[in-house]
mmCIF file of C-alpha atoms and ligand atoms in Angstrom:
data_model
loop_
_atom_site.group_PDB
_atom_site.id
_atom_site.type_symbol
_atom_site.label_atom_id
_atom_site.label_comp_id
_atom_site.label_asym_id
_atom_site.label_seq_id
_atom_site.Cartn_x
_atom_site.Cartn_y
_atom_site.Cartn_z
ATOM 1 C CA UNK A 27 -33.100 17.142 -15.449
ATOM 2 C CA UNK A 28 -31.498 20.493 -16.055
ATOM 3 C CA UNK A 29 -29.430 20.677 -19.204
ATOM 4 C CA UNK A 30 -26.728 23.020 -17.715
ATOM 5 C CA UNK A 31 -23.221 23.340 -19.084
ATOM 6 C CA UNK A 32 -21.718 20.023 -20.201
ATOM 7 C CA UNK A 33 -18.182 21.380 -20.287
ATOM 8 C CA UNK A 34 -17.848 23.435 -17.108
ATOM 9 C CA UNK A 35 -14.943 22.239 -14.943
ATOM 10 C CA UNK A 36 -16.291 20.873 -11.701
ATOM 11 C CA UNK A 37 -14.780 21.898 -8.385
ATOM 12 C CA UNK A 38 -15.703 18.989 -6.146
ATOM 13 C CA UNK A 39 -15.493 18.813 -2.366
ATOM 14 C CA UNK A 40 -15.371 15.057 -1.677
ATOM 15 C CA UNK A 41 -16.086 13.335 1.646
ATOM 16 C CA UNK A 42 -14.908 9.765 2.280
ATOM 17 C CA UNK A 43 -11.851 9.972 -0.008
ATOM 18 C CA UNK A 44 -9.759 7.853 2.381
ATOM 19 C CA UNK A 45 -12.312 5.032 1.980
ATOM 20 C CA UNK A 46 -12.719 2.297 -0.619
ATOM 21 C CA UNK A 47 -15.215 3.893 -3.008
ATOM 22 C CA UNK A 48 -14.103 7.455 -2.221
ATOM 23 C CA UNK A 49 -10.481 6.752 -3.187
ATOM 24 C CA UNK A 50 -11.575 5.411 -6.553
ATOM 25 C CA UNK A 51 -13.902 8.352 -7.093
ATOM 26 C CA UNK A 52 -11.106 10.766 -6.159
ATOM 27 C CA UNK A 53 -8.709 9.112 -8.611
ATOM 28 C CA UNK A 54 -11.139 9.243 -11.510
ATOM 29 C CA UNK A 55 -12.366 12.793 -10.830
ATOM 30 C CA UNK A 56 -8.799 13.972 -10.576
ATOM 31 C CA UNK A 57 -7.681 12.085 -13.727
ATOM 32 C CA UNK A 58 -10.592 13.664 -15.600
ATOM 33 C CA UNK A 59 -9.715 17.211 -14.719
ATOM 34 C CA UNK A 60 -12.079 17.954 -11.855
ATOM 35 C CA UNK A 61 -10.635 20.308 -9.264
ATOM 36 C CA UNK A 62 -10.810 18.158 -6.175
ATOM 37 C CA UNK A 63 -10.603 18.906 -2.459
ATOM 38 C CA UNK A 64 -10.948 15.978 -0.061
ATOM 39 C CA UNK A 65 -12.693 16.805 3.227
ATOM 40 C CA UNK A 66 -10.965 14.456 5.695
ATOM 41 C CA UNK A 67 -11.243 14.077 9.449
ATOM 42 C CA UNK A 68 -7.566 13.322 10.113
ATOM 43 C CA UNK A 69 -4.232 13.918 8.380
ATOM 44 C CA UNK A 70 -4.202 11.233 5.663
ATOM 45 C CA UNK A 71 -0.408 11.083 5.573
ATOM 46 C CA UNK A 72 2.256 12.075 3.064
ATOM 47 C CA UNK A 73 1.306 9.511 0.414
ATOM 48 C CA UNK A 74 -2.276 10.679 0.089
ATOM 49 C CA UNK A 75 -2.420 11.746 -3.559
ATOM 50 C CA UNK A 76 -5.081 14.460 -3.628
ATOM 51 C CA UNK A 77 -5.480 17.901 -2.041
ATOM 52 C CA UNK A 78 -7.185 17.667 1.343
ATOM 53 C CA UNK A 79 -8.530 19.830 4.131
ATOM 54 C CA UNK A 80 -9.254 18.804 7.704
ATOM 55 C CA UNK A 81 -12.989 19.325 7.931
ATOM 56 C CA UNK A 82 -15.382 18.562 10.759
ATOM 57 C CA UNK A 83 -18.479 17.067 9.153
ATOM 58 C CA UNK A 84 -20.192 17.491 12.533
ATOM 59 C CA UNK A 85 -19.970 21.265 12.076
ATOM 60 C CA UNK A 86 -22.051 22.857 9.338
ATOM 61 C CA UNK A 87 -20.035 26.090 9.522
ATOM 62 C CA UNK A 88 -16.802 24.197 8.879
ATOM 63 C CA UNK A 89 -18.332 22.429 5.868
ATOM 64 C CA UNK A 90 -19.474 25.815 4.585
ATOM 65 C CA UNK A 91 -15.947 27.185 5.131
ATOM 66 C CA UNK A 92 -14.455 24.282 3.135
ATOM 67 C CA UNK A 93 -16.869 24.950 0.260
ATOM 68 C CA UNK A 94 -16.065 28.656 0.318
ATOM 69 C CA UNK A 95 -12.270 28.221 0.476
ATOM 70 C CA UNK A 96 -12.402 25.807 -2.451
ATOM 71 C CA UNK A 97 -15.121 27.657 -4.398
ATOM 72 C CA UNK A 98 -16.744 24.259 -4.844
ATOM 73 C CA UNK A 99 -19.392 23.769 -7.498
ATOM 74 C CA UNK A 100 -20.323 20.354 -6.071
ATOM 75 C CA UNK A 101 -20.057 18.344 -2.898
ATOM 76 C CA UNK A 102 -19.890 14.569 -3.342
ATOM 77 C CA UNK A 103 -20.830 12.964 -0.040
ATOM 78 C CA UNK A 104 -19.429 9.446 0.334
ATOM 79 C CA UNK A 105 -18.264 9.420 3.964
ATOM 80 C CA UNK A 106 -19.892 6.722 6.027
ATOM 81 C CA UNK A 107 -19.699 5.091 9.416
ATOM 82 C CA UNK A 108 -19.405 1.560 8.051
ATOM 83 C CA UNK A 109 -20.242 -0.395 11.198
ATOM 84 C CA UNK A 110 -23.656 -2.025 11.073
ATOM 85 C CA UNK A 111 -23.358 -3.489 14.579
ATOM 86 C CA UNK A 112 -22.347 -0.039 15.852
ATOM 87 C CA UNK A 113 -25.549 1.474 14.438
ATOM 88 C CA UNK A 114 -27.551 -0.950 16.588
ATOM 89 C CA UNK A 115 -25.376 -0.312 19.639
ATOM 90 C CA UNK A 116 -25.839 3.455 19.427
ATOM 91 C CA UNK A 117 -28.728 4.323 17.173
ATOM 92 C CA UNK A 118 -28.643 8.009 18.065
ATOM 93 C CA UNK A 119 -24.987 8.409 17.072
ATOM 94 C CA UNK A 120 -25.619 6.345 13.927
ATOM 95 C CA UNK A 121 -28.551 8.535 12.940
ATOM 96 C CA UNK A 122 -26.388 11.624 13.293
ATOM 97 C CA UNK A 123 -23.478 10.053 11.370
ATOM 98 C CA UNK A 124 -25.794 9.358 8.441
ATOM 99 C CA UNK A 125 -28.852 11.598 8.389
ATOM 100 C CA UNK A 126 -27.547 14.437 10.552
ATOM 101 C CA UNK A 127 -24.298 14.694 8.580
ATOM 102 C CA UNK A 128 -26.123 14.602 5.257
ATOM 103 C CA UNK A 129 -28.417 17.397 6.473
ATOM 104 C CA UNK A 130 -25.435 19.554 7.483
ATOM 105 C CA UNK A 131 -23.852 18.988 4.083
ATOM 106 C CA UNK A 132 -27.082 19.811 2.250
ATOM 107 C CA UNK A 133 -27.607 23.044 4.209
ATOM 108 C CA UNK A 134 -23.984 24.126 3.766
ATOM 109 C CA UNK A 135 -24.167 23.355 0.037
ATOM 110 C CA UNK A 136 -27.410 25.318 -0.326
ATOM 111 C CA UNK A 137 -25.929 28.307 1.488
ATOM 112 C CA UNK A 138 -22.838 28.201 -0.716
ATOM 113 C CA UNK A 139 -24.696 27.436 -3.967
ATOM 114 C CA UNK A 140 -23.141 24.002 -4.598
ATOM 115 C CA UNK A 141 -24.863 20.876 -5.910
ATOM 116 C CA UNK A 142 -24.990 17.752 -3.765
ATOM 117 C CA UNK A 143 -24.137 14.278 -5.078
ATOM 118 C CA UNK A 144 -25.063 11.717 -2.431
ATOM 119 C CA UNK A 145 -23.825 8.157 -2.772
ATOM 120 C CA UNK A 146 -26.411 5.680 -1.573
ATOM 121 C CA UNK A 147 -26.921 1.958 -1.692
ATOM 122 C CA UNK A 148 -28.991 -0.891 -3.114
ATOM 123 C CA UNK A 149 -29.662 -1.870 0.508
ATOM 124 C CA UNK A 150 -32.439 0.764 0.726
ATOM 125 C CA UNK A 151 -34.590 -2.072 -0.673
ATOM 126 C CA UNK A 152 -35.659 -5.235 1.138
ATOM 127 C CA UNK A 153 -34.177 -7.642 -1.387
ATOM 128 C CA UNK A 154 -37.464 -9.158 -2.554
ATOM 129 C CA UNK A 155 -37.419 -7.377 -5.929
ATOM 130 C CA UNK A 156 -35.316 -7.870 -9.001
ATOM 131 C CA UNK A 157 -33.777 -5.073 -11.078
ATOM 132 C CA UNK A 158 -35.669 -2.510 -9.052
ATOM 133 C CA UNK A 159 -36.361 0.850 -10.712
ATOM 134 C CA UNK A 160 -35.158 4.249 -9.525
ATOM 135 C CA UNK A 161 -38.694 5.371 -8.593
ATOM 136 C CA UNK A 162 -39.607 2.277 -6.558
ATOM 137 C CA UNK A 163 -40.450 3.386 -2.997
ATOM 138 C CA UNK A 164 -37.696 2.342 -0.592
ATOM 139 C CA UNK A 165 -38.261 -0.429 1.948
ATOM 140 C CA UNK A 166 -35.162 -0.865 4.101
ATOM 141 C CA UNK A 167 -34.587 -4.038 6.125
ATOM 142 C CA UNK A 168 -31.931 -2.833 8.550
ATOM 143 C CA UNK A 169 -30.625 0.359 10.183
ATOM 144 C CA UNK A 170 -27.991 0.897 7.495
ATOM 145 C CA UNK A 171 -30.672 0.800 4.787
ATOM 146 C CA UNK A 172 -33.007 2.976 6.865
ATOM 147 C CA UNK A 173 -30.399 5.655 7.587
ATOM 148 C CA UNK A 174 -29.270 5.661 3.935
ATOM 149 C CA UNK A 175 -32.907 5.994 2.826
ATOM 150 C CA UNK A 176 -33.474 8.893 5.249
ATOM 151 C CA UNK A 177 -30.257 10.516 4.008
ATOM 152 C CA UNK A 178 -31.472 10.120 0.430
ATOM 153 C CA UNK A 179 -34.709 11.862 1.363
ATOM 154 C CA UNK A 180 -32.741 14.645 3.060
ATOM 155 C CA UNK A 181 -30.971 15.306 -0.259
ATOM 156 C CA UNK A 182 -33.991 14.852 -2.506
ATOM 157 C CA UNK A 183 -36.193 17.157 -0.420
ATOM 158 C CA UNK A 184 -33.579 19.537 0.946
ATOM 159 C CA UNK A 185 -30.885 20.163 -1.654
ATOM 160 C CA UNK A 186 -31.490 23.110 -3.961
ATOM 161 C CA UNK A 187 -29.554 21.154 -6.605
ATOM 162 C CA UNK A 188 -28.225 17.632 -6.646
ATOM 163 C CA UNK A 189 -28.985 13.941 -6.890
ATOM 164 C CA UNK A 190 -28.805 10.572 -5.171
ATOM 165 C CA UNK A 191 -26.709 7.852 -6.817
ATOM 166 C CA UNK A 192 -27.379 4.329 -5.561
ATOM 167 C CA UNK A 193 -24.567 1.844 -6.072
ATOM 168 C CA UNK A 194 -24.220 -1.813 -5.145
ATOM 169 C CA UNK A 195 -22.024 -4.841 -5.662
ATOM 170 C CA UNK A 196 -18.984 -2.566 -5.786
ATOM 171 C CA UNK A 197 -15.776 -4.251 -6.992
ATOM 172 C CA UNK A 198 -12.300 -2.800 -6.952
ATOM 173 C CA UNK A 199 -9.178 -2.023 -4.945
ATOM 174 C CA UNK A 200 -8.817 0.174 -1.905
ATOM 175 C CA UNK A 201 -6.452 2.780 -3.323
ATOM 176 C CA UNK A 202 -5.296 4.348 -0.081
ATOM 177 C CA UNK A 203 -4.971 1.040 1.805
ATOM 178 C CA UNK A 204 -3.856 -1.318 -0.973
ATOM 179 C CA UNK A 205 -2.540 -3.933 1.435
ATOM 180 C CA UNK A 206 -5.735 -4.138 3.497
ATOM 181 C CA UNK A 207 -7.148 -7.685 3.451
ATOM 182 C CA UNK A 208 -9.920 -8.190 0.876
ATOM 183 C CA UNK A 209 -12.534 -10.569 2.151
ATOM 184 C CA UNK A 210 -15.914 -11.840 1.084
ATOM 185 C CA UNK A 211 -18.657 -10.455 3.304
ATOM 186 C CA UNK A 212 -22.455 -10.516 3.543
ATOM 187 C CA UNK A 213 -22.641 -7.838 0.863
ATOM 188 C CA UNK A 214 -20.959 -8.069 -2.532
ATOM 189 C CA UNK A 215 -18.124 -5.613 -1.864
ATOM 190 C CA UNK A 216 -14.581 -6.929 -2.552
ATOM 191 C CA UNK A 217 -15.997 -10.283 -3.687
ATOM 192 C CA UNK A 218 -14.129 -10.515 -6.990
ATOM 193 C CA UNK A 219 -10.677 -9.528 -5.771
ATOM 194 C CA UNK A 220 -10.927 -11.706 -2.665
ATOM 195 C CA UNK A 221 -11.650 -14.596 -5.033
ATOM 196 C CA UNK A 222 -8.819 -13.551 -7.360
ATOM 197 C CA UNK A 223 -6.400 -13.338 -4.400
ATOM 198 C CA UNK A 224 -7.260 -16.892 -3.326
ATOM 199 C CA UNK A 225 -7.302 -18.584 -6.719
ATOM 200 C CA UNK A 226 -4.139 -16.820 -7.925
ATOM 201 C CA UNK A 227 -2.365 -18.286 -4.894
ATOM 202 C CA UNK A 228 -3.751 -21.756 -5.717
ATOM 203 C CA UNK A 229 -6.108 -21.684 -2.718
ATOM 204 C CA UNK A 230 -9.752 -22.781 -2.975
ATOM 205 C CA UNK A 231 -12.433 -20.103 -2.563
ATOM 206 C CA UNK A 232 -15.777 -20.873 -0.947
ATOM 207 C CA UNK A 233 -18.663 -18.895 -2.425
ATOM 208 C CA UNK A 234 -21.186 -18.384 0.346
ATOM 209 C CA UNK A 235 -24.657 -19.652 -0.462
ATOM 210 C CA UNK A 236 -27.309 -18.539 2.010
ATOM 211 C CA UNK A 237 -30.760 -16.943 1.649
ATOM 212 C CA UNK A 238 -29.965 -14.704 4.620
ATOM 213 C CA UNK A 239 -27.197 -12.740 2.871
ATOM 214 C CA UNK A 240 -26.994 -10.540 -0.219
ATOM 215 C CA UNK A 241 -27.210 -13.183 -2.935
ATOM 216 C CA UNK A 242 -27.931 -11.211 -6.130
ATOM 217 C CA UNK A 243 -26.635 -7.784 -7.173
ATOM 218 C CA UNK A 244 -25.695 -5.720 -10.232
ATOM 219 C CA UNK A 245 -21.914 -5.432 -9.768
ATOM 220 C CA UNK A 246 -20.111 -2.281 -10.794
ATOM 221 C CA UNK A 247 -16.442 -1.392 -10.552
ATOM 222 C CA UNK A 248 -15.594 1.442 -8.190
ATOM 223 C CA UNK A 249 -13.785 3.399 -10.917
ATOM 224 C CA UNK A 250 -16.951 3.421 -12.997
ATOM 225 C CA UNK A 251 -18.810 5.053 -10.113
ATOM 226 C CA UNK A 252 -16.324 7.928 -10.294
ATOM 227 C CA UNK A 253 -16.804 8.348 -14.037
ATOM 228 C CA UNK A 254 -20.584 8.330 -13.836
ATOM 229 C CA UNK A 255 -20.757 10.603 -10.812
ATOM 230 C CA UNK A 256 -18.730 13.164 -12.735
ATOM 231 C CA UNK A 257 -20.974 12.743 -15.754
ATOM 232 C CA UNK A 258 -24.054 13.255 -13.565
ATOM 233 C CA UNK A 259 -22.522 16.402 -12.047
ATOM 234 C CA UNK A 260 -21.669 17.753 -15.499
ATOM 235 C CA UNK A 261 -25.230 17.129 -16.611
ATOM 236 C CA UNK A 262 -26.583 18.682 -13.416
ATOM 237 C CA UNK A 263 -28.661 15.588 -12.769
ATOM 238 C CA UNK A 264 -31.382 15.479 -10.166
ATOM 239 C CA UNK A 265 -33.506 12.774 -8.562
ATOM 240 C CA UNK A 266 -32.361 9.178 -8.122
ATOM 241 C CA UNK A 267 -29.772 7.475 -10.326
ATOM 242 C CA UNK A 268 -28.699 3.843 -10.250
ATOM 243 C CA UNK A 269 -24.975 3.527 -10.943
ATOM 244 C CA UNK A 270 -24.613 -0.223 -11.307
ATOM 245 C CA UNK A 271 -23.583 -2.751 -13.929
ATOM 246 C CA UNK A 272 -25.822 -4.100 -16.685
ATOM 247 C CA UNK A 273 -26.021 -7.660 -15.307
ATOM 248 C CA UNK A 274 -27.835 -8.955 -12.254
ATOM 249 C CA UNK A 275 -25.914 -12.005 -11.013
ATOM 250 C CA UNK A 276 -25.733 -14.418 -8.125
ATOM 251 C CA UNK A 277 -22.498 -14.832 -6.185
ATOM 252 C CA UNK A 278 -21.853 -18.116 -7.995
ATOM 253 C CA UNK A 279 -22.363 -16.526 -11.419
ATOM 254 C CA UNK A 280 -20.057 -13.678 -10.474
ATOM 255 C CA UNK A 281 -17.432 -16.159 -9.296
ATOM 256 C CA UNK A 282 -17.595 -18.131 -12.547
ATOM 257 C CA UNK A 283 -17.383 -15.032 -14.727
ATOM 258 C CA UNK A 284 -14.488 -13.693 -12.687
ATOM 259 C CA UNK A 285 -12.633 -17.000 -13.192
ATOM 260 C CA UNK A 286 -13.204 -16.691 -16.917
ATOM 261 C CA UNK A 287 -12.031 -13.079 -17.240
ATOM 262 C CA UNK A 288 -9.055 -13.445 -14.863
ATOM 263 C CA UNK A 289 -8.185 -16.840 -16.418
ATOM 264 C CA UNK A 290 -8.331 -18.637 -13.093
ATOM 265 C CA UNK A 291 -9.221 -22.260 -12.385
ATOM 266 C CA UNK A 292 -12.976 -22.566 -11.602
ATOM 267 C CA UNK A 293 -12.158 -26.016 -10.206
ATOM 268 C CA UNK A 294 -10.952 -24.202 -7.080
ATOM 269 C CA UNK A 295 -14.425 -22.763 -6.434
ATOM 270 C CA UNK A 296 -16.530 -24.312 -3.675
ATOM 271 C CA UNK A 297 -19.914 -23.358 -2.268
ATOM 272 C CA UNK A 298 -20.692 -23.368 1.425
ATOM 273 C CA UNK A 299 -22.463 -21.638 4.294
ATOM 274 C CA UNK A 300 -21.510 -18.265 5.712
ATOM 275 C CA UNK A 301 -19.068 -18.653 8.610
ATOM 276 C CA UNK A 302 -20.847 -17.797 11.861
ATOM 277 C CA UNK A 303 -18.390 -15.028 12.723
ATOM 278 C CA UNK A 304 -19.072 -13.296 9.372
ATOM 279 C CA UNK A 305 -22.807 -12.979 9.894
ATOM 280 C CA UNK A 306 -24.198 -9.501 10.462
ATOM 281 C CA UNK A 307 -26.459 -8.775 13.446
ATOM 282 C CA UNK A 308 -29.373 -7.653 11.276
ATOM 283 C CA UNK A 309 -31.526 -8.839 8.357
ATOM 284 C CA UNK A 310 -29.814 -8.527 4.953
ATOM 285 C CA UNK A 311 -31.632 -7.964 1.628
ATOM 286 C CA UNK A 312 -31.182 -10.921 -0.742
ATOM 287 C CA UNK A 313 -31.693 -9.618 -4.296
ATOM 288 C CA UNK A 314 -30.515 -6.022 -4.524
ATOM 289 C CA UNK A 315 -30.165 -5.827 -8.297
ATOM 290 C CA UNK A 316 -31.155 -2.458 -9.737
ATOM 291 C CA UNK A 317 -32.578 -1.290 -13.061
ATOM 292 C CA UNK A 318 -31.196 1.787 -14.788
ATOM 293 C CA UNK A 319 -33.891 2.994 -17.207
ATOM 294 C CA UNK A 320 -34.071 6.555 -15.844
ATOM 295 C CA UNK A 321 -30.323 6.719 -15.259
ATOM 296 C CA UNK A 322 -29.612 5.695 -18.860
ATOM 297 C CA UNK A 323 -31.816 8.558 -20.012
ATOM 298 C CA UNK A 324 -30.194 11.119 -17.715
ATOM 299 C CA UNK A 325 -26.604 10.072 -18.444
ATOM 300 C CA UNK A 326 -27.247 9.233 -22.091
ATOM 301 C CA UNK A 327 -25.408 5.927 -21.837
ATOM 302 C CA UNK A 328 -26.384 2.427 -20.665
ATOM 303 C CA UNK A 329 -24.408 0.521 -18.020
ATOM 304 C CA UNK A 330 -21.533 -1.718 -19.070
ATOM 305 C CA UNK A 331 -21.845 -5.508 -19.177
ATOM 306 C CA UNK A 332 -20.238 -7.511 -16.400
ATOM 307 C CA UNK A 333 -17.533 -9.064 -18.614
ATOM 308 C CA UNK A 334 -16.313 -5.623 -19.696
ATOM 309 C CA UNK A 335 -16.225 -4.407 -16.108
ATOM 310 C CA UNK A 336 -14.294 -7.452 -14.953
ATOM 311 C CA UNK A 337 -11.888 -6.898 -17.844
ATOM 312 C CA UNK A 338 -11.369 -3.308 -16.695
ATOM 313 C CA UNK A 339 -10.771 -4.549 -13.158
ATOM 314 C CA UNK A 340 -8.175 -6.975 -14.442
ATOM 315 C CA UNK A 341 -6.447 -4.122 -16.301
ATOM 316 C CA UNK A 342 -6.552 -2.114 -13.104
ATOM 317 C CA UNK A 343 -4.900 -4.882 -11.101
ATOM 318 C CA UNK A 344 -2.153 -5.091 -13.736
ATOM 319 C CA UNK A 345 -1.589 -1.364 -14.182
ATOM 320 C CA UNK A 346 -2.309 -0.152 -10.649
ATOM 321 C CA UNK A 347 -4.600 2.542 -12.077
ATOM 322 C CA UNK A 348 -8.422 2.600 -12.023
ATOM 323 C CA UNK A 349 -9.902 1.870 -15.452
ATOM 324 C CA UNK A 350 -13.399 3.310 -15.807
ATOM 325 C CA UNK A 351 -15.147 2.191 -18.981
ATOM 326 C CA UNK A 352 -17.261 5.311 -19.440
HETATM 327 N N1 NAP B 430 -18.446 -0.555 -0.488
HETATM 328 C C1 NAP B 430 -19.564 -0.951 -1.063
HETATM 329 O O1 NAP B 430 -19.655 -2.065 -1.559
HETATM 330 C C2 NAP B 430 -20.753 -0.003 -1.120
HETATM 331 C C3 NAP B 430 -21.975 -0.500 -1.603
HETATM 332 C C4 NAP B 430 -23.069 0.358 -1.653
HETATM 333 C C5 NAP B 430 -22.931 1.694 -1.256
HETATM 334 N N2 NAP B 430 -21.739 2.134 -0.781
HETATM 335 C C6 NAP B 430 -21.649 3.536 -0.364
HETATM 336 O O2 NAP B 430 -20.400 4.072 -0.753
HETATM 337 C C7 NAP B 430 -19.987 5.050 0.203
HETATM 338 C C8 NAP B 430 -18.551 4.779 0.603
HETATM 339 O O3 NAP B 430 -18.476 3.482 1.188
HETATM 340 P P1 NAP B 430 -17.073 2.740 1.377
HETATM 341 O O4 NAP B 430 -17.341 1.292 1.318
HETATM 342 O O5 NAP B 430 -16.073 3.347 0.481
HETATM 343 O O6 NAP B 430 -16.741 3.129 2.896
HETATM 344 P P2 NAP B 430 -15.345 3.027 3.680
HETATM 345 O O7 NAP B 430 -14.312 2.344 2.882
HETATM 346 O O8 NAP B 430 -15.680 2.485 5.036
HETATM 347 O O9 NAP B 430 -14.924 4.546 3.843
HETATM 348 C C9 NAP B 430 -15.622 5.386 4.702
HETATM 349 C C10 NAP B 430 -15.077 6.790 4.540
HETATM 350 O O10 NAP B 430 -15.873 7.699 5.302
HETATM 351 C C11 NAP B 430 -15.018 8.454 6.147
HETATM 352 N N3 NAP B 430 -15.729 8.830 7.376
HETATM 353 C C12 NAP B 430 -16.448 8.015 8.181
HETATM 354 N N4 NAP B 430 -16.956 8.734 9.195
HETATM 355 C C13 NAP B 430 -16.543 10.019 9.015
HETATM 356 C C14 NAP B 430 -16.728 11.233 9.736
HETATM 357 N N5 NAP B 430 -17.438 11.264 10.869
HETATM 358 N N6 NAP B 430 -16.165 12.363 9.254
HETATM 359 C C15 NAP B 430 -15.436 12.328 8.129
HETATM 360 N N7 NAP B 430 -15.213 11.225 7.400
HETATM 361 C C16 NAP B 430 -15.763 10.075 7.845
HETATM 362 C C17 NAP B 430 -13.843 7.517 6.422
HETATM 363 O O11 NAP B 430 -12.749 8.276 6.897
HETATM 364 P P3 NAP B 430 -11.546 7.599 7.756
HETATM 365 O O12 NAP B 430 -10.582 7.029 6.730
HETATM 366 O O13 NAP B 430 -10.993 8.745 8.510
HETATM 367 O O14 NAP B 430 -12.156 6.531 8.630
HETATM 368 C C18 NAP B 430 -13.633 6.946 5.021
HETATM 369 O O15 NAP B 430 -12.989 7.896 4.194
HETATM 370 C C19 NAP B 430 -21.004 4.994 1.333
HETATM 371 O O16 NAP B 430 -21.913 6.044 1.168
HETATM 372 C C20 NAP B 430 -21.701 3.659 1.158
HETATM 373 O O17 NAP B 430 -23.034 3.694 1.637
HETATM 374 C C21 NAP B 430 -20.652 1.321 -0.696
#
């Protein structure tokens, strides 16, 4: 790790800011004084809260132009084609949307002199480990994991400066589409608030129990990802970081702890199989919990316990503002 300036103001070009994680990252970076420019592919509308620029991530010259216009110090690459079935339907297009795009961003950043922060996933592993370390060789089970792993390698081998931050079990609100339905899926994303939505309305919530889906993860709130990404940029981190929570939990454990923190009735929890129409057309890693030993050293701070993160999420739901703990 380079020790670089800890106080320099970051000028961050962010991709994926209209998405779930990207919106939270944008909010936290902006709240913490980073100079943000969101590279978007279409006009995000009048309510979009951060500066934006239409940028074609298929065109390396346009990415370079965005970096130059903004005088970016960093590019945080979060944009993703989030359609697993689509990757299988058109593998060539999927490869370009992941690996090709990451390569264009890396080359543009190198030419401009910016660092690259690439957001990756716990699904680069096959789900047979537990609290897997940053330096464990990847072993993806499906095309999403494979293309993320290849994108990671593109950054690790190709970026003059930068790092890969794996996240997983991400909990939070979609800031730019707050009314979008929040539903349990075969990953851990949105799990807590979909449960909170149901139980708050007095409806039962069925926690899926199935060895063929993501059953264990290290949940982290989306706002915390923003805080730690900024910290990693300020510290000019390199290599692989794991930005996850301190606790590895099953879906049922997460459901029980969420009931406790949100003061909801655990008697409304059920367990059951995954509905057929929710299954994904590919193998899913089961235990994707991650360890953070190297990350703790690089960032100088351990991850937050699950209860604290759920408490911050509850505050966020009440206040309407992301509450990172770091
Ligand atoms: N959500 C999770 O639980 C989770 C877990 C692990 C890792 N991650 C990682 O977190 C990152 C963000 O995921 P997310 O869940 O926030 O995704 P998301 O909500 O689906 O958002 C995807 C974002 O990428 C943008 N995008 C997609 N294709 C693009 C293109 N060709 N050009 C420009 N922008 C494009 C979308 O823009 P539009 O609004 O225009 O469509 C949107 O802003 C990804 O790298 C993902 O691997 C997420």
